[in-house]
Coordinates of C-alpha atoms and ligand atoms in Angstrom, one line a residue:
M1 CA 25.2 2.9 -1.2
P2 CA 23.4 4.8 -4.0
R3 CA 21.1 7.8 -3.3
S4 CA 17.6 8.1 -4.6
K5 CA 16.0 11.5 -5.6
E6 CA 13.2 10.5 -3.1
G7 CA 12.8 10.8 0.7
F8 CA 13.5 13.7 3.1
L9 CA 15.4 13.9 6.3
W10 CA 15.1 16.8 8.9
T11 CA 17.6 17.4 11.7
P12 CA 17.9 20.7 13.7
T13 CA 21.0 21.7 11.6
Q14 CA 20.2 20.1 8.1
E15 CA 17.6 19.2 5.6
T16 CA 18.4 16.4 3.2
E17 CA 16.5 15.7 0.1
G18 CA 17.0 12.2 -1.4
L19 CA 18.1 9.4 0.8
Q20 CA 20.4 6.4 0.4
T21 CA 19.0 3.1 -0.6
D22 CA 19.9 -0.1 -2.4
A23 CA 16.7 0.1 -4.4
V24 CA 18.2 2.5 -7.0
Q25 CA 18.7 0.9 -10.4
Q26 CA 20.3 2.0 -13.7
G27 CA 18.2 0.2 -16.2
S28 CA 19.3 -1.3 -19.6
R29 CA 22.0 0.6 -21.8
S30 CA 19.9 0.0 -25.0
I31 CA 16.4 -1.3 -25.6
E32 CA 14.8 -3.1 -28.6
D33 CA 12.2 -1.7 -31.1
H34 CA 9.5 -4.1 -30.1
Y35 CA 8.7 -6.4 -27.1
D36 CA 6.2 -9.0 -26.3
V37 CA 5.1 -7.1 -23.3
I38 CA 5.8 -3.8 -21.7
V39 CA 5.3 -3.8 -17.9
I40 CA 4.7 -0.2 -16.5
G41 CA 5.8 0.2 -12.9
A42 CA 8.5 -1.7 -10.9
G43 CA 6.5 -2.0 -7.6
F44 CA 5.7 -5.5 -6.4
A45 CA 2.8 -6.1 -9.0
G46 CA 5.2 -5.1 -11.8
L47 CA 8.3 -6.9 -10.5
I48 CA 6.4 -10.1 -10.1
A49 CA 4.7 -9.8 -13.5
A50 CA 7.9 -9.0 -15.3
R51 CA 9.9 -11.8 -13.5
D52 CA 7.3 -14.5 -14.4
L53 CA 6.8 -13.3 -18.0
T54 CA 10.5 -13.6 -18.7
Q55 CA 11.8 -16.4 -16.3
K56 CA 8.7 -18.7 -16.5
H57 CA 7.3 -18.0 -20.0
G58 CA 10.4 -16.8 -21.9
L59 CA 8.8 -13.6 -23.2
R60 CA 10.7 -10.4 -24.3
V61 CA 9.7 -7.8 -21.6
L62 CA 10.5 -4.1 -21.1
L63 CA 10.0 -2.9 -17.5
V64 CA 9.5 0.8 -17.2
D65 CA 9.3 3.1 -14.1
A66 CA 9.1 6.8 -13.6
R67 CA 11.2 6.5 -10.4
D68 CA 14.9 5.9 -10.2
R69 CA 14.5 2.8 -8.1
I70 CA 12.5 -0.5 -7.9
G71 CA 9.9 -1.2 -5.0
G72 CA 7.2 1.4 -5.8
R73 CA 5.4 2.2 -2.5
T74 CA 8.0 0.1 -0.6
W75 CA 11.6 1.1 -0.1
T76 CA 14.2 0.9 2.7
A77 CA 16.4 4.0 3.3
K78 CA 19.6 4.2 5.2
V79 CA 19.1 7.2 7.7
L80 CA 21.5 8.1 10.4
G81 CA 22.9 4.6 10.6
E82 CA 19.4 2.9 10.8
E83 CA 17.4 1.2 8.0
I84 CA 13.9 2.6 7.9
E85 CA 10.9 1.6 5.8
M86 CA 9.6 4.6 3.8
G87 CA 6.4 2.8 2.6
G88 CA 4.9 -0.7 3.0
T89 CA 6.6 -2.5 5.9
W90 CA 4.5 -5.2 7.9
V91 CA 4.1 -8.7 6.4
H92 CA 2.7 -11.9 7.6
W93 CA 2.6 -15.6 6.9
N94 CA -1.2 -15.5 6.6
Q95 CA -0.8 -13.3 3.5
P96 CA -0.5 -16.2 1.1
H97 CA 0.9 -14.7 -2.1
L98 CA 3.5 -12.7 -0.1
Y99 CA 4.6 -15.5 2.3
A100 CA 5.3 -17.8 -0.8
E101 CA 7.5 -15.2 -2.3
L102 CA 9.4 -14.6 1.0
H103 CA 9.9 -18.3 1.3
R104 CA 11.1 -18.6 -2.3
Y105 CA 14.1 -16.2 -1.4
G106 CA 14.6 -17.5 2.1
L107 CA 13.5 -14.1 3.4
H108 CA 11.0 -15.7 5.8
R109 CA 14.1 -16.3 8.1
N110 CA 14.7 -12.7 8.1
L111 CA 11.3 -11.6 9.8
K112 CA 11.5 -9.7 13.1
T113 CA 9.0 -7.7 15.1
S114 CA 8.4 -4.0 15.6
A115 CA 8.8 -3.0 19.3
E116 CA 5.1 -2.6 20.4
L117 CA 2.3 -2.5 18.1
V118 CA -0.5 -4.0 20.0
P119 CA -2.8 -1.8 22.1
A120 CA -2.9 -2.7 25.8
D121 CA -4.9 -5.9 26.7
K122 CA -7.8 -4.0 28.4
Y123 CA -8.3 -2.1 25.2
V124 CA -8.2 -5.1 23.0
T125 CA -11.0 -6.7 25.2
V126 CA -13.2 -3.6 24.5
L127 CA -12.3 -3.5 20.8
E128 CA -13.2 -7.3 20.4
S129 CA -16.6 -6.8 22.1
V130 CA -17.5 -3.8 19.9
A131 CA -16.2 -5.5 16.9
Q132 CA -18.6 -8.5 17.4
R133 CA -21.6 -6.2 17.6
F134 CA -20.3 -3.9 14.7
F135 CA -19.7 -6.7 12.2
S136 CA -23.0 -8.5 12.9
I137 CA -26.0 -7.1 11.1
D138 CA -29.5 -8.5 10.7
G139 CA -28.6 -12.0 12.2
L140 CA -25.5 -12.3 10.0
D141 CA -22.0 -12.3 11.6
S142 CA -18.8 -11.5 9.7
R143 CA -18.3 -15.0 8.6
S144 CA -21.7 -14.9 6.8
L145 CA -21.3 -11.4 5.5
M146 CA -18.1 -12.0 3.8
P147 CA -17.5 -15.8 3.5
Y148 CA -14.6 -15.6 0.9
P149 CA -12.6 -12.5 1.8
H150 CA -9.8 -13.5 -0.6
D151 CA -12.6 -13.9 -3.4
P152 CA -15.3 -11.4 -2.3
L153 CA -17.0 -11.4 -5.7
R154 CA -17.6 -15.1 -5.4
Q155 CA -20.5 -14.5 -3.0
P156 CA -21.1 -10.9 -2.9
S157 CA -24.8 -10.6 -2.0
P158 CA -24.5 -10.6 1.8
W159 CA -21.9 -7.8 2.1
Q160 CA -23.2 -5.9 -0.9
A161 CA -26.4 -5.2 1.0
Y162 CA -24.4 -3.0 3.5
D163 CA -21.8 -1.5 1.2
H164 CA -23.6 1.8 1.2
L165 CA -22.7 2.3 4.9
S166 CA -19.7 4.1 6.3
V167 CA -18.0 2.9 9.5
K168 CA -19.6 5.9 11.2
D169 CA -23.0 5.1 9.8
R170 CA -22.8 1.6 11.2
L171 CA -21.6 2.9 14.6
N172 CA -24.5 5.2 14.7
Q173 CA -26.8 2.3 14.4
L174 CA -25.5 0.8 17.6
H175 CA -27.2 2.6 20.5
D176 CA -26.3 0.7 23.5
I177 CA -22.6 0.9 23.3
P178 CA -20.8 3.6 25.5
Q179 CA -19.6 6.5 23.5
W180 CA -16.0 6.1 24.7
E181 CA -15.9 2.4 23.5
K182 CA -17.2 3.5 20.1
E183 CA -14.6 6.3 19.9
L184 CA -11.9 3.8 20.8
F185 CA -13.1 1.4 18.2
E186 CA -13.5 4.0 15.5
S187 CA -10.0 5.5 16.2
N188 CA -8.6 1.9 15.6
I189 CA -10.6 1.3 12.4
N190 CA -9.4 4.8 11.2
T191 CA -5.9 3.3 11.0
F192 CA -7.1 1.2 8.1
G193 CA -7.5 4.4 5.9
S194 CA -6.0 7.3 7.7
A195 CA -9.4 8.8 7.7
P196 CA -12.2 9.3 10.1
G197 CA -15.0 6.6 10.1
K198 CA -17.4 8.7 8.1
D199 CA -15.0 8.3 5.0
I200 CA -14.2 4.6 5.3
G201 CA -16.6 2.0 3.9
F202 CA -18.1 -0.5 6.3
V203 CA -17.4 -3.3 3.8
E204 CA -13.7 -2.1 3.7
A205 CA -13.4 -2.5 7.5
L206 CA -15.3 -5.9 7.3
R207 CA -12.7 -7.1 4.7
W208 CA -9.7 -6.3 7.1
F209 CA -11.7 -8.0 10.0
T210 CA -12.4 -11.2 8.1
L211 CA -8.9 -11.3 6.6
G212 CA -7.6 -10.9 10.2
G213 CA -9.4 -14.1 11.3
H214 CA -12.6 -12.3 12.6
S215 CA -10.8 -10.6 15.5
M216 CA -9.2 -7.2 16.0
A217 CA -6.1 -8.7 17.6
G218 CA -5.8 -10.7 14.5
V219 CA -5.9 -7.7 12.3
F220 CA -3.1 -6.0 14.4
E221 CA -1.0 -9.1 14.2
L222 CA -1.4 -9.5 10.5
A223 CA -1.1 -5.9 9.4
G224 CA 1.3 -4.5 11.8
I225 CA 3.8 -6.5 13.8
F226 CA 6.2 -8.5 11.6
K227 CA 8.6 -6.9 9.2
L228 CA 11.9 -7.8 7.4
G229 CA 15.1 -7.3 9.2
K230 CA 18.4 -6.4 7.5
G231 CA 17.8 -5.1 4.1
G232 CA 14.2 -4.6 4.6
M233 CA 11.6 -4.4 1.8
T234 CA 14.2 -3.4 -0.6
S235 CA 16.0 -6.7 -0.1
F236 CA 12.7 -8.4 -1.0
A237 CA 12.2 -6.2 -4.2
R238 CA 15.8 -6.8 -5.2
A239 CA 15.4 -10.7 -4.8
V240 CA 12.5 -10.5 -7.3
W241 CA 14.3 -8.1 -9.5
S242 CA 17.4 -10.3 -9.6
E243 CA 15.4 -13.0 -11.5
F244 CA 14.0 -10.7 -14.0
T245 CA 15.9 -11.3 -17.4
G246 CA 14.2 -8.5 -19.7
D247 CA 15.2 -4.9 -20.4
S248 CA 14.3 -2.0 -18.1
L249 CA 14.0 2.0 -18.1
F250 CA 14.0 4.0 -15.0
N251 CA 13.3 7.8 -14.7
T252 CA 10.8 7.3 -17.5
P253 CA 7.2 8.4 -16.8
I254 CA 4.5 7.1 -19.1
S255 CA 2.1 9.6 -20.5
G256 CA -0.1 7.7 -22.8
I257 CA -1.0 4.2 -24.2
R258 CA -2.5 3.8 -27.5
Q259 CA -3.6 0.3 -28.8
G260 CA -4.6 -1.0 -32.3
T261 CA -4.7 -4.1 -34.2
A262 CA -0.9 -4.1 -34.5
G263 CA -0.1 -3.8 -30.8
V264 CA 0.4 -1.1 -28.1
E265 CA 2.3 2.1 -28.4
V266 CA 3.4 3.4 -25.0
K267 CA 4.3 7.1 -25.0
T268 CA 6.9 8.4 -22.4
S269 CA 6.8 11.9 -21.2
H270 CA 10.3 12.3 -22.8
G271 CA 8.7 11.9 -26.2
Q272 CA 9.8 8.3 -26.8
T273 CA 7.4 5.6 -28.2
L274 CA 7.8 2.0 -26.9
R275 CA 6.2 -0.9 -28.8
A276 CA 5.0 -4.3 -27.8
K277 CA 2.1 -6.8 -28.5
L278 CA 0.7 -6.2 -25.0
A279 CA 1.0 -4.0 -21.8
V280 CA 0.7 -4.6 -18.2
S281 CA -0.1 -1.3 -16.3
T282 CA 0.5 -1.3 -12.6
I283 CA 0.0 2.5 -12.3
P284 CA -1.8 3.2 -8.9
L285 CA -5.5 4.0 -9.0
N286 CA -5.0 7.6 -8.0
C287 CA -2.5 8.3 -10.9
L288 CA -4.3 6.7 -13.8
N289 CA -6.0 9.9 -14.6
D290 CA -2.6 11.3 -15.6
V291 CA -2.2 8.8 -18.4
Q292 CA -4.1 9.0 -21.8
F293 CA -5.7 5.9 -23.0
S294 CA -6.7 5.4 -26.6
P295 CA -9.3 4.1 -27.1
P296 CA -10.6 5.5 -23.8
L297 CA -11.1 3.4 -20.7
S298 CA -14.6 2.2 -20.0
P299 CA -17.0 4.8 -18.3
L300 CA -17.0 2.6 -15.1
R301 CA -13.3 2.4 -14.8
Q302 CA -13.0 6.1 -15.5
A303 CA -15.5 6.8 -12.7
A304 CA -13.5 4.6 -10.4
I305 CA -10.4 6.5 -11.3
A306 CA -12.1 9.8 -10.7
E307 CA -13.2 8.8 -7.4
G308 CA -9.9 7.1 -6.4
H309 CA -9.1 5.5 -3.1
I310 CA -9.3 7.6 0.0
N311 CA -6.0 7.1 1.7
S312 CA -3.8 10.1 1.5
G313 CA -2.2 9.9 4.9
A314 CA 1.4 10.5 5.9
K315 CA 4.1 8.2 7.4
I316 CA 6.8 10.0 9.4
H317 CA 9.6 8.4 11.2
F318 CA 10.6 10.3 14.3
K319 CA 14.0 9.8 16.1
L320 CA 13.4 10.7 19.9
R321 CA 16.5 11.4 22.0
E322 CA 15.1 9.3 24.9
T323 CA 15.3 5.6 25.0
L324 CA 11.8 4.5 25.8
P325 CA 9.8 1.2 26.3
G326 CA 7.2 0.4 23.6
W327 CA 4.0 2.5 23.2
F328 CA 1.0 2.7 20.9
W329 CA -1.3 5.6 20.4
T330 CA -4.5 6.4 18.4
S331 CA -6.9 9.3 17.9
N332 CA -10.5 9.3 16.7
G333 CA -10.3 11.9 14.0
Y334 CA -12.7 14.4 15.4
N335 CA -10.5 16.1 18.0
G336 CA -8.3 18.1 15.7
S337 CA -5.3 15.7 15.8
D338 CA -3.1 15.7 12.7
F339 CA -2.1 12.1 13.5
V340 CA -4.3 9.1 13.3
F341 CA -1.9 6.6 15.1
A342 CA 1.6 6.3 16.3
F343 CA 3.9 3.8 18.0
S344 CA 7.4 3.1 18.9
D345 CA 9.1 0.9 16.4
H346 CA 12.5 0.2 17.8
N347 CA 15.4 1.7 19.9
G348 CA 18.3 3.0 18.1
N349 CA 21.2 0.6 17.7
Q350 CA 24.6 1.9 18.5
P351 CA 27.7 -0.1 19.4
S352 CA 27.4 1.2 22.9
G353 CA 23.8 -0.1 23.2
P354 CA 20.2 1.1 22.6
S355 CA 20.2 4.8 21.8
G356 CA 17.0 6.9 21.5
T357 CA 13.7 5.7 20.1
W358 CA 12.7 5.4 16.5
C359 CA 8.9 5.9 16.4
I360 CA 6.4 6.3 13.5
G361 CA 3.4 8.8 13.2
F362 CA 0.8 8.3 10.7
G363 CA -1.0 11.6 9.6
Y364 CA -4.8 11.9 8.9
N365 CA -5.7 12.5 5.3
G366 CA -5.0 16.0 4.2
C367 CA -3.0 16.9 7.3
L368 CA 0.7 17.8 7.4
T369 CA 0.9 18.2 3.7
D370 CA 4.3 19.7 3.5
E371 CA 7.3 17.4 4.5
K372 CA 9.6 20.4 4.9
D373 CA 7.3 22.3 7.3
S374 CA 9.2 21.1 10.3
R375 CA 7.5 23.7 12.6
S376 CA 4.2 22.2 12.0
I377 CA 5.3 18.7 12.1
L378 CA 7.1 19.0 15.3
K379 CA 4.4 20.9 16.9
A380 CA 1.8 18.3 15.9
F381 CA 4.0 15.4 17.4
N382 CA 4.3 17.3 20.6
Q383 CA 0.7 18.4 20.8
D384 CA -1.0 15.3 19.6
I385 CA 1.3 12.4 20.5
N386 CA 4.0 13.1 22.9
P387 CA 4.7 16.5 24.6
H388 CA 7.5 15.0 26.9
H389 CA 10.1 13.9 24.6
T390 CA 12.6 15.6 22.2
V391 CA 12.5 14.9 18.4
E392 CA 16.2 14.7 17.1
A393 CA 15.4 14.0 13.5
Y394 CA 12.5 13.0 11.2
A395 CA 12.5 11.2 7.9
T396 CA 9.7 10.6 5.5
H397 CA 8.5 10.0 1.8
Y398 CA 5.6 12.1 1.3
W399 CA 3.4 9.8 -0.9
I400 CA 0.5 12.3 -1.1
N401 CA 2.7 14.8 -3.0
D402 CA 4.4 12.0 -5.1
P403 CA 2.9 12.1 -8.6
Y404 CA 3.5 8.3 -8.9
A405 CA 1.5 7.3 -6.0
K406 CA -0.9 10.2 -4.9
G407 CA -1.7 8.3 -1.7
V408 CA -0.5 5.5 0.5
W409 CA -2.1 2.1 1.0
A410 CA -5.4 1.8 -0.8
C411 CA -8.6 2.1 1.3
W412 CA -12.1 2.5 -0.1
G413 CA -15.0 4.6 0.9
P414 CA -18.6 3.3 1.0
K415 CA -20.1 1.7 -2.2
S416 CA -16.7 1.5 -4.1
T417 CA -16.3 -2.3 -3.7
S418 CA -19.7 -3.1 -5.2
K419 CA -19.4 -0.4 -8.0
Y420 CA -15.7 -0.8 -9.0
L421 CA -13.9 -3.9 -7.9
K422 CA -14.8 -6.0 -10.9
A423 CA -14.3 -3.2 -13.5
L424 CA -10.8 -2.3 -12.2
Q425 CA -9.7 -6.0 -12.4
E426 CA -10.7 -6.3 -16.1
S427 CA -8.4 -6.0 -19.1
H428 CA -8.8 -3.3 -21.6
G429 CA -8.0 -4.9 -25.0
R430 CA -4.3 -5.4 -25.0
I431 CA -3.7 -3.8 -21.6
V432 CA -3.9 -5.8 -18.5
F433 CA -4.3 -3.9 -15.2
A434 CA -2.5 -5.0 -12.0
S435 CA -2.2 -3.1 -8.7
A436 CA -2.6 -3.8 -5.0
D437 CA -5.1 -0.9 -5.2
W438 CA -7.8 -3.3 -6.6
A439 CA -6.6 -6.6 -5.2
A440 CA -9.3 -9.1 -4.4
G441 CA -7.9 -10.2 -1.0
W442 CA -5.3 -8.0 0.7
R443 CA -6.2 -4.9 -1.2
G444 CA -3.8 -2.1 -0.2
F445 CA -1.0 -4.5 0.9
V446 CA 2.0 -6.0 -0.6
D447 CA 0.3 -9.2 -0.7
G448 CA -2.4 -7.7 -3.0
A449 CA 0.3 -6.4 -5.3
I450 CA 1.7 -9.9 -5.8
E451 CA -1.7 -11.3 -6.2
R452 CA -2.5 -8.9 -9.0
G453 CA 0.9 -9.4 -10.6
Q454 CA 0.3 -13.1 -10.7
V455 CA -3.2 -12.7 -12.2
A456 CA -1.7 -10.3 -14.8
V457 CA 0.7 -13.0 -16.0
Q458 CA -2.2 -15.4 -16.3
D459 CA -4.2 -12.8 -18.2
I460 CA -1.3 -12.0 -20.6
M461 CA -0.7 -15.7 -21.4
Q462 CA -4.4 -16.1 -22.1
L463 CA -4.4 -12.9 -24.5
L464 CA -1.4 -14.4 -26.3
K465 CA -3.3 -17.6 -26.9
N466 CA -6.2 -15.7 -28.4
D467 CA -6.4 -13.9 -31.7
L468 CA -4.7 -10.6 -30.6
S469 CA -6.4 -8.4 -33.3
D470 CA -9.5 -9.4 -31.7
A471 CA -8.6 -8.0 -28.3
S472 CA -8.4 -4.3 -29.4
A473 CA -11.1 -4.6 -32.1
K474 CA -13.6 -5.2 -29.4
L475 CA -13.0 -1.9 -27.7
Ligands
LIG501 C1 3.2 4.6 3.9 C2 2.8 3.3 3.4 C3 2.7 2.2 4.4 C4 2.3 1.0 3.9 N1 2.3 0.0 4.8 C5 2.0 -1.4 4.4 C6 2.3 -2.4 5.2 O1 2.8 -2.3 6.5 N2 2.1 -3.6 4.8 C7 1.8 -3.8 3.4 O2 1.5 -5.0 3.0 N3 1.4 -2.8 2.7 C8 1.6 -1.5 3.1 N4 1.5 -0.5 2.2 C9 0.9 -0.7 0.9 C10 1.9 -1.3 -0.1 O3 3.1 -0.7 0.0 C11 1.2 -1.2 -1.4 O4 -0.1 -1.6 -1.5 C12 2.1 -1.9 -2.5 O5 3.4 -1.8 -2.3 C13 1.7 -1.4 -3.9 O6 2.2 -2.2 -4.9 P1 2.0 -1.9 -6.4 O7 3.0 -2.7 -7.2 O8 0.5 -2.3 -6.7 O9 2.0 -0.4 -6.6 P2 3.2 0.5 -6.5 O10 4.3 0.0 -5.5 O11 2.8 1.9 -6.3 O12 4.1 0.4 -7.9 C14 3.6 1.2 -9.0 C15 4.8 1.7 -9.7 O13 4.2 2.3 -11.0 C16 5.1 3.5 -11.2 N5 4.4 4.6 -11.9 C17 3.3 5.2 -11.5 N6 2.9 6.0 -12.5 C18 3.8 5.9 -13.5 C19 3.8 6.3 -14.8 N7 3.0 7.4 -15.3 N8 4.9 5.9 -15.6 C20 5.8 5.1 -15.1 N9 5.7 4.4 -14.0 C21 4.7 4.9 -13.2 C22 5.5 4.0 -9.7 O14 6.6 4.8 -9.8 C23 5.6 2.7 -9.0 O15 6.9 2.3 -8.9 C24 2.0 0.8 2.6 C25 2.0 1.8 1.6 C26 2.5 3.1 2.1 C27 2.6 4.2 1.1

């Protein structure tokens, strides 16, 4: 199996930089002088757009990525004989864009569950009762506040009135709920953005809740139980990739995009200029500031980029020596814990039977910022999560230090949805922007990446029908 430059494994005797994965790709031997479309980014938004622009519409497409692999913020590494997901993992049949794609490749038959992701029943009862109060304001319940969670801009006025609130602000308005219930509720909402409730927008939490079928148990089921078995998310990315028939370049960061009446010129940081009629950028929100656009992006889009999304948490897989039954743990973010939540994912699989426990810790924003600082990471694990068991290894991809992600799954703070969602989804002349980071429905999820990849294809086909010189002349 090939080895990516990405990923890190710690054991007491060795540190390994770069992990094995089937996501690594070589790219094309030679490329053309000019394409119909250049797609930047081979995460799910880019893979879907590139596949459909070539396979369905017969266009000449160049797919470019800064990494040595496909999948973007999802990839499956082989570590100590186990397959582990370094980024996006959990999927569900109620994520419509994603499930249609799993079905297309027969991968829905490869779904399995993580060991124990749902908090104990007695806590779920408390969470549901706080949630019903929390998500009902001024006589409007969650159904009235966000009637179309997959298309929130269709009827924005009810939720927009409360978009200035943070999760903490809203909790502070509820005076007759016991403090421990509020803290339990907040610690679970914090998992949406690896952040304390003061940083997470009320409307962002409302969106998760409505997508989860207006229940906390629904949110947990949709966002964190089912995942792909053998081959993992990389097998999914490879399935989409296998149908792409254009050219590709890996290890090729883009530093600028210039557009004029003749088309787009995409500059690589190696000094190469790539040319096409149109471009699809799937560069994540928190990285767009590193790319120079000429003419410049709209002031509103620039403001959204400057603010970014708030989720810069960590995801660390721990291998424990002991073989344990499933467990789930959260912390409210105000007690000094470096971790926001953690749970056991599965027991190790050895020919002799289950061996040890693989569990995952998710760090709070800005905590545990150095993946190689094993002393701090092990100390935090033992202090915050589990003092009784022995960590034999940990593996991680530090997305916060990754120049092509600068964060994990997107989560927005107060006011951002009203201010920026529409602007981020718009085209900029000949450039179409597609990312899970500004999806309409499952924003911050693989489903959202696929949604935006599909919309990008529609936008490109529309632009091609129009007079293209008009597209950039309007800027
Ligand atoms: C730790 C973690 C856990 C997650 N858990 C889940 C989960 O359980 N379920 C779920 O559905 N989602 C989850 N997500 C979110 C999900 O993985 C992402 O929302 C989704 O994969 C993003 O897809 P995308 O195509 O929009 O962006 P990306 O996957 O980020 O793809 C963008 C691509 O653009 C490339 N790029 C960036 N800048 C440049 C540049 N300058 N030049 C060239 N290329 C560039 C990047 O290398 C990348 O490959 C998780 C994410 C993380 C990080």
